[in-house]
Amino acid sequence: MGYVMEVYLGDMTQLEAVIGSKDDALLGRIVEAGGGGIDPEIFRVIVNGGPFTEDDADDYTTAMEFLCLHLGGENIDSVEFSFGDDPDITDLFYDWAFEDRLPEPESSGCGTWSKESAAEHLSEWLEDVGADLIDQDSGEIDWYEVGQDTRWANQSKVAGKDLFFWGGLNCD
């Protein structure tokens, strides 16, 4: 069974603040922007802070992905994978980003690395193997020669933003 994971840069604090904000102006802008085809009631429940239902958990996750972009986030990568292929990728799904705030979905997921966690990952990587990949002439690293997670950590550092990992079944 194939899965796809979308990788975003964004602001976790700003995104979490939407949950229960009761911000009707934001809700109006979301609905006006089309809401990514998501039922406006899903956004209304998120903005009002509930009541949440387990049956709509996947819809809440999709809505939060839309909100990430709506609030200035940026999609930086898309990865197709199968569980068991790459533990570094699949582990990103097991850190549910909205724990205790939204019901956890069964068929989709969202993990996150704070910009601080991403910077720590990058620092550890540079200490372990990164120096071997620095071009002696230019002093630069060819970021396409490193693992995806390390490349994303670098993008997080450069942008000063958190990383989000949204994924689910690949229905293509």
XYZ file of C-alpha atoms in Angstrom:
172
model
C 0.000 0.000 0.000
C 1.456 3.365 -1.026
C 1.461 6.574 0.950
C 2.322 10.133 0.137
C 3.748 12.696 2.528
C 3.700 16.425 1.921
C 6.376 18.483 3.669
C 5.691 22.082 4.649
C 7.462 24.975 6.310
C 5.200 26.960 8.620
C 4.593 28.282 12.120
C 3.334 25.652 14.593
C 2.394 28.203 17.248
C 0.305 30.175 14.763
C -1.366 27.028 13.428
C -2.194 25.644 16.884
C -3.593 29.048 17.895
C -6.370 28.637 15.307
C -7.834 25.708 17.262
C -10.448 27.205 19.539
C -9.581 30.801 18.583
C -13.214 31.683 17.821
C -11.783 33.985 15.133
C -14.813 34.595 12.900
C -12.823 36.879 10.594
C -10.332 34.063 9.919
C -13.181 31.630 9.387
C -14.720 34.028 6.862
C -11.415 34.349 4.975
C -11.025 30.561 4.881
C -14.523 30.050 3.496
C -14.034 32.899 1.024
C -10.776 31.308 -0.161
C -12.690 28.098 -0.899
C -11.243 26.114 1.998
C -9.487 23.704 -0.338
C -12.819 21.998 -1.035
C -13.203 21.075 2.641
C -16.658 21.407 4.198
C -16.786 24.828 5.931
C -18.309 23.113 8.988
C -14.974 21.342 9.576
C -13.216 24.714 9.804
C -15.992 26.079 12.011
C -15.494 23.202 14.484
C -11.714 23.771 14.526
C -12.015 27.543 15.023
C -14.650 27.060 17.742
C -12.556 24.413 19.507
C -15.084 21.614 19.095
C -17.037 19.597 19.631
C -14.756 17.258 17.705
C -15.815 13.840 16.463
C -13.545 10.881 15.782
C -15.376 10.274 12.476
C -14.130 13.619 11.136
C -10.509 13.236 12.314
C -9.125 12.860 8.766
C -11.069 15.963 7.672
C -9.608 17.983 10.554
C -6.131 16.918 9.468
C -6.809 17.953 5.860
C -8.218 21.270 7.089
C -5.112 21.931 9.188
C -2.969 21.253 6.115
C -4.993 23.878 4.217
C -4.638 26.286 7.153
C -0.865 25.827 7.154
C -0.768 27.162 3.590
C -3.434 29.808 4.235
C -1.342 31.185 7.121
C 1.766 31.577 4.978
C 3.199 28.067 5.042
C 4.988 26.639 2.041
C 4.951 23.131 0.536
C 8.607 22.178 0.008
C 8.438 18.500 -0.933
C 6.236 15.514 -1.720
C 7.408 11.975 -0.984
C 5.843 8.660 -1.960
C 6.694 5.737 0.323
C 5.555 2.461 1.861
C 5.757 1.717 5.567
C 8.921 -0.268 6.192
C 10.803 1.327 3.275
C 12.506 4.175 5.099
C 12.212 4.385 8.889
C 13.414 8.010 8.871
C 10.367 8.949 6.778
C 7.779 6.752 8.457
C 8.875 7.822 11.969
C 7.709 11.338 11.124
C 4.121 10.045 11.171
C 4.267 8.777 14.732
C 4.613 12.183 16.367
C 1.004 13.386 16.130
C 1.327 17.158 15.908
C -2.000 18.094 17.484
C -1.998 15.691 20.410
C -4.713 16.537 22.962
C -6.101 19.199 20.604
C -7.655 17.225 17.720
C -8.692 13.580 17.368
C -5.936 11.446 15.839
C -6.920 10.185 12.380
C -6.632 6.570 11.264
C -5.701 6.939 7.596
C -3.734 10.191 7.565
C -1.269 11.859 9.858
C 0.674 14.966 10.678
C 3.986 15.117 12.445
C 6.137 18.137 13.090
C 9.658 19.197 13.897
C 10.045 22.544 15.576
C 12.644 24.783 13.997
C 14.752 24.080 17.091
C 14.447 20.295 16.600
C 15.300 20.661 12.923
C 18.359 22.776 13.796
C 19.469 20.138 16.327
C 19.077 17.383 13.711
C 21.100 19.431 11.236
C 23.829 20.151 13.790
C 24.135 16.461 14.721
C 24.236 15.475 11.059
C 26.974 18.033 10.334
C 29.043 16.672 13.225
C 28.567 13.048 12.126
C 28.884 13.069 8.331
C 28.240 16.536 6.951
C 31.870 17.616 6.905
C 32.620 14.813 4.426
C 30.142 16.329 1.947
C 31.481 19.879 1.994
C 33.054 20.781 -1.343
C 36.688 21.706 -0.624
C 36.739 24.447 -3.281
C 33.452 26.215 -2.626
C 32.856 25.273 1.011
C 29.258 24.462 0.068
C 27.206 21.307 0.642
C 25.311 19.797 -2.264
C 21.976 19.409 -0.416
C 20.681 16.979 -3.027
C 23.374 14.506 -2.008
C 22.068 14.242 1.571
C 19.036 12.513 3.080
C 15.651 14.120 2.628
C 15.143 14.750 6.336
C 18.483 16.565 6.574
C 17.691 18.667 3.509
C 14.341 19.613 5.100
C 16.104 20.489 8.370
C 18.376 22.831 6.433
C 15.388 24.456 4.711
C 13.788 24.933 8.141
C 16.924 26.608 9.451
C 17.244 28.912 6.443
C 13.547 29.910 6.613
C 13.376 30.040 10.422
C 10.168 27.981 10.318
C 8.867 24.703 11.717
C 8.482 21.586 9.554
C 5.145 19.796 9.077
C 4.780 16.316 7.618
C 1.266 15.566 6.346
C 0.487 12.249 4.793
C -2.017 9.621 3.934
C -2.896 6.954 1.423
C -1.788 7.625 -2.110
C -4.979 7.275 -4.106
C -3.435 8.159 -7.489
